[in-house]
PDB file of C-alpha atoms in Angstrom:
ATOM      1  CA  MET A 260       0.040  -0.017   0.089  1.00  0.00           C
ATOM      2  CA  SER A 261       1.369   3.582  -0.510  1.00  0.00           C
ATOM      3  CA  GLU A 262       1.044   6.132   2.014  1.00  0.00           C
ATOM      4  CA  LYS A 263      -2.356   7.519   0.993  1.00  0.00           C
ATOM      5  CA  GLY A 264      -3.889   3.867   1.432  1.00  0.00           C
ATOM      6  CA  MET A 265      -4.484   3.312  -2.144  1.00  0.00           C
ATOM      7  CA  ARG A 266      -3.329  -0.019  -3.776  1.00  0.00           C
ATOM      8  CA  THR A 267      -0.930   0.233  -6.457  1.00  0.00           C
ATOM      9  CA  ASP A 268      -0.310  -3.579  -7.464  1.00  0.00           C
ATOM     10  CA  GLY A 269      -3.708  -4.059  -9.054  1.00  0.00           C
ATOM     11  CA  LEU A 270      -4.529  -3.840 -13.109  1.00  0.00           C
ATOM     12  CA  PRO A 271      -4.234  -0.538 -14.649  1.00  0.00           C
ATOM     13  CA  TRP A 272      -7.604  -0.195 -15.902  1.00  0.00           C
ATOM     14  CA  PRO A 273      -7.531   2.851 -17.976  1.00  0.00           C
ATOM     15  CA  ARG A 274      -4.657   1.373 -20.268  1.00  0.00           C
ATOM     16  CA  LEU A 275      -6.629  -1.995 -20.352  1.00  0.00           C
ATOM     17  CA  LEU A 276      -9.779  -0.265 -21.374  1.00  0.00           C
ATOM     18  CA  ALA A 277      -8.124   1.868 -23.769  1.00  0.00           C
ATOM     19  CA  ALA A 278      -6.413  -1.231 -25.474  1.00  0.00           C
ATOM     20  CA  GLY A 279      -9.888  -2.745 -25.725  1.00  0.00           C
ATOM     21  CA  ALA A 280     -11.294   0.301 -27.308  1.00  0.00           C
ATOM     22  CA  ALA A 281      -8.334   0.457 -29.647  1.00  0.00           C
ATOM     23  CA  GLY A 282      -9.314  -3.282 -30.818  1.00  0.00           C
ATOM     24  CA  LEU A 283     -12.823  -2.410 -31.159  1.00  0.00           C
ATOM     25  CA  LEU A 284     -11.822   0.645 -33.446  1.00  0.00           C
ATOM     26  CA  CYS A 285      -9.676  -1.780 -35.272  1.00  0.00           C
ATOM     27  CA  ALA A 286     -12.506  -4.289 -35.800  1.00  0.00           C
ATOM     28  CA  LEU A 287     -14.725  -1.408 -36.875  1.00  0.00           C
ATOM     29  CA  GLY A 288     -12.240  -0.098 -39.360  1.00  0.00           C
ATOM     30  CA  LEU A 289     -12.066  -3.724 -40.949  1.00  0.00           C
ATOM     31  CA  ILE A 290     -15.634  -3.960 -40.925  1.00  0.00           C
ATOM     32  CA  LEU A 291     -15.846  -0.753 -42.931  1.00  0.00           C
ATOM     33  CA  LEU A 292     -13.213  -1.775 -45.258  1.00  0.00           C
ATOM     34  CA  LEU A 293     -15.247  -5.110 -45.776  1.00  0.00           C
ATOM     35  CA  ALA A 294     -18.339  -3.324 -46.441  1.00  0.00           C
ATOM     36  CA  LEU A 295     -16.559  -1.355 -48.964  1.00  0.00           C
ATOM     37  CA  LEU A 296     -15.037  -4.167 -50.790  1.00  0.00           C
ATOM     38  CA  GLY A 297     -18.713  -5.963 -50.684  1.00  0.00           C
ATOM     39  CA  ALA A 298     -20.416  -2.795 -52.330  1.00  0.00           C
ATOM     40  CA  ASP A 299     -17.788  -3.391 -55.201  1.00  0.00           C
ATOM     41  CA  GLY A 300     -18.817  -7.092 -55.301  1.00  0.00           C
ATOM     42  CA  LEU A 301     -15.277  -8.061 -54.377  1.00  0.00           C
ATOM     43  CA  ILE A 302     -16.625 -10.195 -51.570  1.00  0.00           C
ATOM     44  CA  GLY A 303     -18.954 -13.108 -52.753  1.00  0.00           C
ATOM     45  CA  SER A 304     -22.337 -13.371 -51.683  1.00  0.00           C
ATOM     46  CA  GLY A 305     -23.021 -15.091 -48.452  1.00  0.00           C
ATOM     47  CA  ARG A 306     -19.531 -14.645 -47.234  1.00  0.00           C
ATOM     48  CA  GLU A 307     -20.388 -11.320 -45.354  1.00  0.00           C
ATOM     49  CA  GLY A 308     -20.980 -12.957 -42.050  1.00  0.00           C
ATOM     50  CA  LEU A 309     -17.826 -15.032 -42.149  1.00  0.00           C
ATOM     51  CA  ALA A 310     -15.678 -11.813 -43.218  1.00  0.00           C
ATOM     52  CA  VAL A 311     -17.202  -9.655 -40.321  1.00  0.00           C
ATOM     53  CA  ARG A 312     -16.473 -12.323 -37.959  1.00  0.00           C
ATOM     54  CA  GLY A 313     -12.941 -12.454 -39.111  1.00  0.00           C
ATOM     55  CA  ALA A 314     -12.506  -9.031 -38.753  1.00  0.00           C
ATOM     56  CA  LEU A 315     -14.064  -9.080 -35.258  1.00  0.00           C
ATOM     57  CA  LEU A 316     -11.624 -11.803 -34.249  1.00  0.00           C
ATOM     58  CA  LEU A 317      -8.399  -9.842 -35.452  1.00  0.00           C
ATOM     59  CA  GLY A 318      -9.684  -6.751 -33.727  1.00  0.00           C
ATOM     60  CA  THR A 319     -10.143  -8.470 -30.417  1.00  0.00           C
ATOM     61  CA  ALA A 320      -6.730 -10.223 -30.734  1.00  0.00           C
ATOM     62  CA  LEU A 321      -5.285  -6.995 -31.566  1.00  0.00           C
ATOM     63  CA  GLY A 322      -6.774  -5.255 -28.447  1.00  0.00           C
ATOM     64  CA  ALA A 323      -5.694  -8.355 -26.087  1.00  0.00           C
ATOM     65  CA  GLY A 324      -2.390  -8.291 -27.498  1.00  0.00           C
ATOM     66  CA  LEU A 325      -2.055  -4.599 -26.475  1.00  0.00           C
ATOM     67  CA  ALA A 326      -3.555  -5.213 -23.232  1.00  0.00           C
ATOM     68  CA  CYS A 327      -0.956  -8.037 -22.696  1.00  0.00           C
ATOM     69  CA  ARG A 328       1.838  -6.058 -23.603  1.00  0.00           C
ATOM     70  CA  GLY A 329       2.508  -4.706 -20.087  1.00  0.00           C
ATOM     71  CA  ALA A 330       0.889  -7.226 -18.058  1.00  0.00           C
ATOM     72  CA  GLY A 331       3.107  -9.445 -16.319  1.00  0.00           C
ATOM     73  CA  GLU A 332       1.494 -12.341 -14.538  1.00  0.00           C
ATOM     74  CA  GLY A 333      -2.171 -11.061 -15.087  1.00  0.00           C
ATOM     75  CA  ARG A 334      -2.017 -11.619 -18.862  1.00  0.00           C
ATOM     76  CA  ALA A 335      -5.231 -13.571 -18.942  1.00  0.00           C
ATOM     77  CA  ALA A 336      -7.056 -11.258 -16.886  1.00  0.00           C
ATOM     78  CA  ALA A 337      -5.688  -8.057 -19.067  1.00  0.00           C
ATOM     79  CA  ALA A 338      -6.805  -9.958 -22.383  1.00  0.00           C
ATOM     80  CA  ALA A 339     -10.120 -10.951 -20.718  1.00  0.00           C
ATOM     81  CA  ILE A 340     -10.909  -7.082 -19.813  1.00  0.00           C
ATOM     82  CA  ALA A 341      -9.770  -5.816 -23.322  1.00  0.00           C
ATOM     83  CA  GLY A 342     -11.981  -8.443 -24.800  1.00  0.00           C
ATOM     84  CA  GLY A 343     -14.953  -7.444 -22.610  1.00  0.00           C
ATOM     85  CA  VAL A 344     -15.075  -3.905 -24.245  1.00  0.00           C
ATOM     86  CA  VAL A 345     -15.643  -5.600 -27.630  1.00  0.00           C
ATOM     87  CA  LEU A 346     -18.048  -8.126 -25.881  1.00  0.00           C
ATOM     88  CA  VAL A 347     -20.062  -5.373 -24.610  1.00  0.00           C
ATOM     89  CA  PHE A 348     -20.405  -3.700 -27.959  1.00  0.00           C
ATOM     90  CA  VAL A 349     -21.291  -6.691 -29.557  1.00  0.00           C
ATOM     91  CA  LEU A 350     -23.975  -7.533 -26.922  1.00  0.00           C
ATOM     92  CA  LEU A 351     -25.479  -3.901 -27.196  1.00  0.00           C
ATOM     93  CA  LEU A 352     -25.626  -4.263 -30.933  1.00  0.00           C
ATOM     94  CA  SER A 353     -27.357  -7.573 -30.656  1.00  0.00           C
ATOM     95  CA  LEU A 354     -29.901  -5.611 -28.521  1.00  0.00           C
ATOM     96  CA  LEU A 355     -30.383  -2.737 -30.888  1.00  0.00           C
ATOM     97  CA  VAL A 356     -30.775  -4.544 -34.084  1.00  0.00           C
ATOM     98  CA  PRO A 357     -34.307  -5.312 -34.753  1.00  0.00           C
ATOM     99  CA  GLY A 358     -34.964  -8.708 -35.566  1.00  0.00           C
ATOM    100  CA  ALA A 359     -31.834  -9.711 -33.394  1.00  0.00           C
ATOM    101  CA  GLY A 360     -31.624 -10.836 -29.963  1.00  0.00           C
ATOM    102  CA  LEU A 361     -29.254 -12.129 -27.259  1.00  0.00           C
ATOM    103  CA  PHE A 362     -30.548 -15.821 -27.799  1.00  0.00           C
ATOM    104  CA  ARG A 363     -29.638 -16.121 -31.539  1.00  0.00           C
ATOM    105  CA  LEU A 364     -27.048 -18.284 -33.261  1.00  0.00           C
ATOM    106  CA  ALA A 365     -25.480 -15.333 -34.825  1.00  0.00           C
ATOM    107  CA  THR A 366     -24.895 -13.810 -31.514  1.00  0.00           C
ATOM    108  CA  LEU A 367     -23.399 -16.816 -30.255  1.00  0.00           C
ATOM    109  CA  LYS A 368     -21.065 -17.094 -33.108  1.00  0.00           C
ATOM    110  CA  ASN A 369     -20.194 -13.388 -32.447  1.00  0.00           C
ATOM    111  CA  LEU A 370     -19.402 -14.059 -28.753  1.00  0.00           C
ATOM    112  CA  LEU A 371     -17.191 -17.030 -29.734  1.00  0.00           C
ATOM    113  CA  CYS A 372     -15.129 -14.894 -31.996  1.00  0.00           C
ATOM    114  CA  VAL A 373     -14.461 -12.352 -29.308  1.00  0.00           C
ATOM    115  CA  ILE A 374     -13.425 -14.995 -26.727  1.00  0.00           C
ATOM    116  CA  ALA A 375     -11.261 -16.748 -29.141  1.00  0.00           C
ATOM    117  CA  GLY A 376      -9.842 -13.322 -30.188  1.00  0.00           C
ATOM    118  CA  SER A 377      -8.922 -12.665 -26.567  1.00  0.00           C
ATOM    119  CA  ALA A 378      -7.361 -16.013 -26.031  1.00  0.00           C
ATOM    120  CA  LEU A 379      -5.510 -15.366 -29.347  1.00  0.00           C
ATOM    121  CA  GLY A 380      -4.264 -12.100 -28.659  1.00  0.00           C
ATOM    122  CA  CYS A 381      -3.207 -13.372 -24.974  1.00  0.00           C
ATOM    123  CA  ALA A 382      -1.200 -16.417 -26.493  1.00  0.00           C
ATOM    124  CA  LEU A 383       0.526 -14.784 -29.392  1.00  0.00           C
ATOM    125  CA  ARG A 384       1.718 -12.077 -27.103  1.00  0.00           C
ATOM    126  CA  PRO A 385       5.426 -13.047 -26.024  1.00  0.00           C
ATOM    127  CA  GLY A 386       6.543 -13.389 -22.530  1.00  0.00           C
ATOM    128  CA  ARG A 387       9.040 -11.309 -20.801  1.00  0.00           C
ATOM    129  CA  ARG A 388      12.673 -12.873 -21.892  1.00  0.00           C
ATOM    130  CA  ARG A 389      14.758 -13.292 -18.991  1.00  0.00           C
ATOM    131  CA  ARG A 390      18.372 -12.407 -19.217  1.00  0.00           C
ATOM    132  CA  ARG A 391      20.765 -15.096 -18.892  1.00  0.00           C
ATOM    133  CA  ARG A 392      23.839 -14.449 -16.657  1.00  0.00           C
ATOM    134  CA  ARG A 393      27.043 -14.698 -18.331  1.00  0.00           C
ATOM    135  CA  ARG A 394      29.465 -16.769 -16.533  1.00  0.00           C
ATOM    136  CA  SER A 395      32.985 -15.574 -16.186  1.00  0.00           C
TER     137      SER A 395
END
């Protein structure tokens, strides 16, 4: 504890939420790029959902990787918090879109993509390398 009684050994919440927001913005940017490619007919008909889920997976993985960058022992918790930002956004969208709902197969697929992206970003982020002492 510090002298003011505040804990300093916890997770850096603002940095983790910012990493999740960066992943969300990356996913939205990829989805907009895919929408432009779909309007030109470069993405085949019926493949839009797969492409959007891929963009969601990559964006979440990027956000989780950024969150795990500075986390030492709490890498999984950092990735879960960053993925939670995207997860909340997906759940809010599923509530706001008419005809969609929380208990639909498409929402389940999106949730699984977010969870897999968080795990991927955490797993691909290399751990800290320990320096070897040279023997003299």
